[in-house]
Short mmCIF file of C-alpha atoms in Angstrom, two decimals:
data_model
loop_
_atom_site.label_atom_id
_atom_site.label_comp_id
_atom_site.label_asym_id
_atom_site.label_seq_id
_atom_site.Cartn_x
_atom_site.Cartn_y
_atom_site.Cartn_z
CA MET Y 16 -9.01 -1.98 41.05
CA SER Y 17 -6.34 -4.63 40.85
CA ARG Y 18 -4.07 -4.66 37.81
CA TYR Y 19 -4.19 -7.05 34.86
CA THR Y 20 -7.85 -7.97 35.25
CA LEU Y 21 -9.93 -8.97 32.24
CA GLU Y 22 -12.09 -5.89 32.77
CA GLU Y 23 -9.02 -3.65 32.61
CA PHE Y 24 -7.84 -5.34 29.41
CA LEU Y 25 -11.24 -4.98 27.71
CA GLU Y 26 -11.47 -1.32 28.64
CA ALA Y 27 -7.95 -0.57 27.35
CA THR Y 28 -8.46 -2.34 24.00
CA ARG Y 29 -12.13 -1.59 23.33
CA GLN Y 30 -12.96 -0.30 19.85
CA THR Y 31 -13.81 3.40 19.87
CA ASP Y 32 -15.75 5.35 17.26
CA ARG Y 33 -13.97 8.64 16.71
CA GLN Y 34 -16.39 9.66 13.93
CA GLN Y 35 -13.51 10.84 11.78
CA GLY Y 36 -15.01 9.77 8.47
CA PHE Y 37 -15.05 6.97 5.93
CA PHE Y 38 -11.42 5.95 6.64
CA GLU Y 39 -10.55 6.04 10.34
CA LEU Y 40 -7.37 5.00 12.12
CA GLU Y 41 -8.45 2.71 14.94
CA ASN Y 42 -4.78 2.76 15.88
CA SER Y 43 -1.55 3.32 13.98
CA ARG Y 44 -1.65 -0.20 12.50
CA LEU Y 45 -5.37 -0.82 12.05
CA LEU Y 46 -7.67 0.92 9.57
CA GLU Y 47 -11.43 1.09 10.03
CA LEU Y 48 -13.76 1.56 7.05
CA ASN Y 49 -17.17 2.99 7.94
CA LEU Y 50 -19.24 1.54 5.11
CA GLY Y 51 -22.72 2.85 4.44
CA ALA Y 52 -22.97 5.10 7.47
CA PRO Y 53 -24.94 8.33 6.93
CA SER Y 54 -23.27 10.29 4.12
CA MET Y 55 -20.56 7.60 3.82
CA PRO Y 56 -19.83 5.49 0.70
CA SER Y 57 -20.99 1.88 0.80
CA GLU Y 58 -18.00 0.32 -0.96
CA ALA Y 59 -14.22 0.48 -1.20
CA TRP Y 60 -11.35 -1.45 -2.74
CA ILE Y 61 -9.14 -3.24 -0.23
CA LYS Y 62 -6.02 -5.35 -0.50
CA ALA Y 63 -6.90 -9.03 -0.82
CA GLY Y 64 -6.41 -10.73 2.53
CA ALA Y 65 -6.22 -7.48 4.53
CA MET Y 66 -9.58 -7.85 6.32
CA VAL Y 67 -9.06 -8.87 9.96
CA GLY Y 68 -12.62 -8.30 11.22
CA TYR Y 69 -15.95 -6.63 10.45
CA THR Y 70 -19.41 -5.89 11.83
CA GLY Y 71 -22.70 -5.36 10.04
CA GLN Y 72 -23.84 -6.57 6.63
CA VAL Y 73 -20.75 -6.54 4.42
CA ARG Y 74 -19.85 -8.74 1.48
CA PHE Y 75 -16.43 -9.17 -0.09
CA THR Y 76 -15.96 -9.77 -3.81
CA ARG Y 77 -12.66 -10.46 -5.53
CA GLU Y 78 -11.91 -8.06 -8.36
CA GLY Y 79 -13.45 -9.25 -11.64
CA LEU Y 80 -11.08 -10.54 -14.29
CA LEU Y 81 -11.85 -7.72 -16.71
CA GLU Y 82 -12.99 -5.06 -14.22
CA GLN Y 83 -9.94 -2.88 -14.84
CA GLY Y 84 -9.35 -3.89 -18.45
CA VAL Y 85 -7.35 -6.55 -20.26
CA GLY Y 86 -4.02 -4.79 -19.59
CA ASN Y 87 -4.48 -4.97 -15.83
CA LEU Y 88 -5.64 -8.57 -16.10
CA LEU Y 89 -2.42 -9.68 -17.76
CA LYS Y 90 -0.27 -7.80 -15.25
CA LYS Y 91 -2.18 -9.20 -12.27
CA ALA Y 92 -1.55 -12.70 -13.57
CA VAL Y 93 2.17 -12.30 -12.93
CA SER Y 94 2.31 -9.71 -10.15
CA GLY Y 95 1.38 -11.93 -7.19
CA GLU Y 96 -1.00 -11.28 -4.32
CA GLY Y 97 0.32 -7.78 -3.68
CA ALA Y 98 -1.61 -6.32 -6.61
CA ARG Y 99 -4.89 -8.20 -6.08
CA LEU Y 100 -7.93 -6.38 -4.78
CA THR Y 101 -11.23 -7.17 -3.09
CA LYS Y 102 -14.29 -4.93 -3.08
CA ALA Y 103 -15.96 -4.48 0.31
CA GLN Y 104 -19.64 -3.50 -0.02
CA GLY Y 105 -22.51 -2.99 2.38
CA VAL Y 106 -23.24 -1.35 5.71
CA GLY Y 107 -20.89 -1.91 8.62
CA ARG Y 108 -17.36 -1.48 9.86
CA VAL Y 109 -14.43 -3.28 8.27
CA TYR Y 110 -11.04 -3.52 9.97
CA LEU Y 111 -7.94 -3.79 7.81
CA ALA Y 112 -4.31 -4.54 8.63
CA ASP Y 113 -1.25 -5.89 6.87
CA ALA Y 114 1.56 -7.59 8.80
CA ALA Y 115 1.30 -4.99 11.59
CA LYS Y 116 2.62 -2.28 9.27
CA LYS Y 117 1.89 1.36 10.01
CA VAL Y 118 -1.15 2.78 8.19
CA THR Y 119 -1.19 6.24 6.61
CA ILE Y 120 -4.28 7.85 5.07
CA LEU Y 121 -3.91 10.19 2.09
CA ARG Y 122 -6.54 12.30 0.35
CA LEU Y 123 -6.12 12.71 -3.40
CA GLU Y 124 -7.70 15.78 -4.96
CA GLY Y 125 -7.31 15.04 -8.64
CA GLU Y 126 -3.64 14.10 -8.27
CA ALA Y 127 -1.91 10.89 -9.27
CA ILE Y 128 0.37 8.79 -7.10
CA TYR Y 129 2.23 5.54 -7.59
CA VAL Y 130 2.17 3.00 -4.74
CA ASN Y 131 4.11 -0.22 -4.48
CA GLY Y 132 1.51 -2.94 -4.95
CA ASN Y 133 2.45 -4.58 -1.68
CA ASP Y 134 1.99 -1.32 0.27
CA LEU Y 135 -1.51 -0.41 -0.97
CA LEU Y 136 -4.12 -1.19 1.71
CA ALA Y 137 -7.37 0.44 0.53
CA PHE Y 138 -8.82 3.22 -1.63
CA GLU Y 139 -12.17 4.66 -2.61
CA THR Y 140 -13.81 3.17 -5.69
CA PRO Y 141 -14.00 6.42 -7.75
CA ILE Y 142 -10.18 6.45 -7.86
CA ARG Y 143 -8.87 4.81 -11.01
CA ASN Y 144 -6.15 2.22 -10.54
CA GLU Y 145 -3.75 0.81 -13.09
CA ILE Y 146 -0.91 -1.65 -12.57
CA LYS Y 147 2.42 -0.45 -13.92
CA MET Y 148 5.29 -2.82 -14.53
CA MET Y 149 8.90 -1.69 -14.75
CA LYS Y 150 10.15 -3.41 -17.86
CA ARG Y 151 13.88 -3.71 -17.32
CA ILE Y 152 15.41 -6.67 -15.49
CA SER Y 153 11.97 -7.77 -14.32
CA GLY Y 154 13.28 -11.15 -13.23
CA LEU Y 155 15.65 -9.76 -10.60
CA LEU Y 156 13.13 -8.38 -8.13
CA ALA Y 157 10.32 -10.86 -7.70
CA GLY Y 158 7.17 -8.98 -6.76
CA GLY Y 159 8.91 -5.63 -6.37
CA LEU Y 160 8.52 -4.26 -9.88
CA PHE Y 161 4.74 -3.98 -9.90
CA ASN Y 162 3.27 -0.67 -8.82
CA VAL Y 163 -0.24 0.74 -8.85
CA ARG Y 164 -0.98 4.14 -10.33
CA LEU Y 165 -3.89 5.82 -8.54
CA GLN Y 166 -5.53 8.92 -9.92
CA GLY Y 167 -8.63 10.87 -9.01
CA SER Y 168 -10.26 12.24 -5.89
CA GLY Y 169 -10.77 10.31 -2.69
CA LEU Y 170 -9.04 8.52 0.17
CA VAL Y 171 -6.12 6.12 -0.11
CA ALA Y 172 -4.53 4.08 2.69
CA ILE Y 173 -0.95 2.88 2.39
CA THR Y 174 1.22 0.84 4.73
CA THR Y 175 4.87 1.11 5.76
CA HIS Y 176 7.26 -0.64 8.06
CA TYR Y 177 7.69 1.98 10.79
CA ASP Y 178 7.54 5.73 9.99
CA PRO Y 179 7.86 6.71 6.33
CA VAL Y 180 10.21 9.43 5.07
CA THR Y 181 9.53 11.62 2.04
CA LEU Y 182 12.40 12.69 -0.22
CA CYS Y 183 11.99 15.67 -2.55
CA VAL Y 184 13.04 15.25 -6.18
CA THR Y 185 14.14 18.33 -8.14
CA PRO Y 186 15.36 18.67 -11.73
CA GLY Y 187 19.02 17.80 -12.04
CA CYS Y 188 19.17 16.31 -8.54
CA PRO Y 189 17.96 12.71 -8.91
CA VAL Y 190 17.06 10.55 -5.93
CA HIS Y 191 18.14 6.90 -5.75
CA THR Y 192 16.31 4.36 -3.61
CA ASP Y 193 16.30 0.67 -2.84
CA PRO Y 194 13.28 -0.79 -4.71
CA ASN Y 195 12.33 -2.92 -1.70
CA ALA Y 196 12.26 0.14 0.57
CA THR Y 197 10.38 2.37 -1.89
CA VAL Y 198 6.71 2.80 -0.97
CA ALA Y 199 5.25 5.51 -3.21
CA TRP Y 200 6.08 8.43 -5.48
CA SER Y 201 4.32 11.27 -7.23
CA GLY Y 202 2.52 10.61 -10.51
CA THR Y 203 4.79 13.09 -12.30
CA LEU Y 204 7.82 10.82 -11.95
CA GLU Y 205 8.85 7.86 -14.12
CA PRO Y 206 11.63 5.96 -12.34
CA THR Y 207 14.31 3.97 -14.10
CA LEU Y 208 16.27 1.04 -12.75
CA ARG Y 209 20.01 1.32 -12.44
CA THR Y 210 22.20 -1.73 -11.99
CA ASP Y 211 25.66 -2.14 -10.56
CA VAL Y 212 26.03 -5.87 -10.78
CA SER Y 213 29.69 -6.86 -10.79
CA LEU Y 214 31.85 -9.66 -9.51
CA LYS Y 215 32.62 -7.61 -6.40
CA THR Y 216 28.89 -7.44 -5.61
CA PHE Y 217 28.63 -11.21 -5.38
CA PHE Y 218 31.64 -11.36 -3.06
CA GLY Y 219 30.23 -8.68 -0.73
CA ARG Y 220 32.64 -5.89 -1.72
CA GLY Y 221 30.28 -3.81 -3.81
CA SER Y 222 29.81 -0.10 -3.16
CA GLY Y 223 26.13 -0.57 -2.33
CA ASP Y 224 22.93 -2.32 -3.39
CA SER Y 225 23.29 -3.64 -6.92
CA ILE Y 226 19.84 -2.43 -8.08
CA GLN Y 227 18.46 1.05 -7.45
CA MET Y 228 15.50 3.09 -8.60
CA GLU Y 229 16.42 6.51 -9.97
CA PHE Y 230 13.92 9.36 -9.83
CA ASP Y 231 14.66 12.49 -11.84
CA GLY Y 232 12.37 15.45 -12.43
CA GLU Y 233 10.10 17.18 -9.94
CA GLY Y 234 8.10 15.41 -7.27
CA PHE Y 235 8.55 13.22 -4.21
CA VAL Y 236 9.47 9.68 -3.19
CA VAL Y 237 8.29 7.93 -0.02
CA ILE Y 238 10.62 5.37 1.53
CA GLN Y 239 10.49 3.18 4.63
CA PRO Y 240 13.33 2.22 6.99
CA MET Y 241 13.08 -1.47 6.15
CA GLU Y 242 13.36 -3.54 2.99
CA GLU Y 243 10.09 -5.23 2.06
CA VAL Y 244 10.12 -9.03 1.79
CA TYR Y 245 7.85 -10.26 -0.98
CA PHE Y 246 6.03 -13.56 -1.01
CA GLN Y 247 4.69 -15.00 -4.22
CA SER Y 248 1.49 -16.98 -3.95
CA GLY Y 249 1.43 -20.43 -5.42
CA ALA Y 250 -2.37 -20.37 -5.81
#
């Protein structure tokens, strides 16, 4: 067969059902949700705007104003699109992606994890979610101070630019990260923001990034090898 034919392209890119479960990696950057299949749930929370295709009978509903309580409502009002969710319900396959970022599936078994709101792609509906806002210097990192705390049992899909790296945090040995490169961390940790804003920083002679997240205690932090760029919606 000659190369570069349409038939060859279709065969190489054809969707394949690996029957791996409710959340399935179609490839490293595309997540498939198998809604309503035998023994599969019929709904999931997904990041607003992350659906790139679907088959079957599926409807999409934006998260209700008071669905997660008044506290979450107020935080969503100022956190931008990264923290907004849509519920996918029905029977069919839904394909999710976010700016061609790499997708990783995690299974929670009663644990809690924090995920940067911009890096949360999807999660099962039994998992409780709550937006957390870092209170200090909230005006300096537009969109980057809002994180989602997930707790319960079920599947979670997160996204990263390229391969993530996990750093271990132990008592007395804090870990410092760039907020825009920080993807997730264990629910046992409460980060604080450290600032090193000086005149030298503005002239490019600072010792490093002027704002860092500090994690102290026992747990883990997931970072990515690229700083996230946040876009605030004007809608």
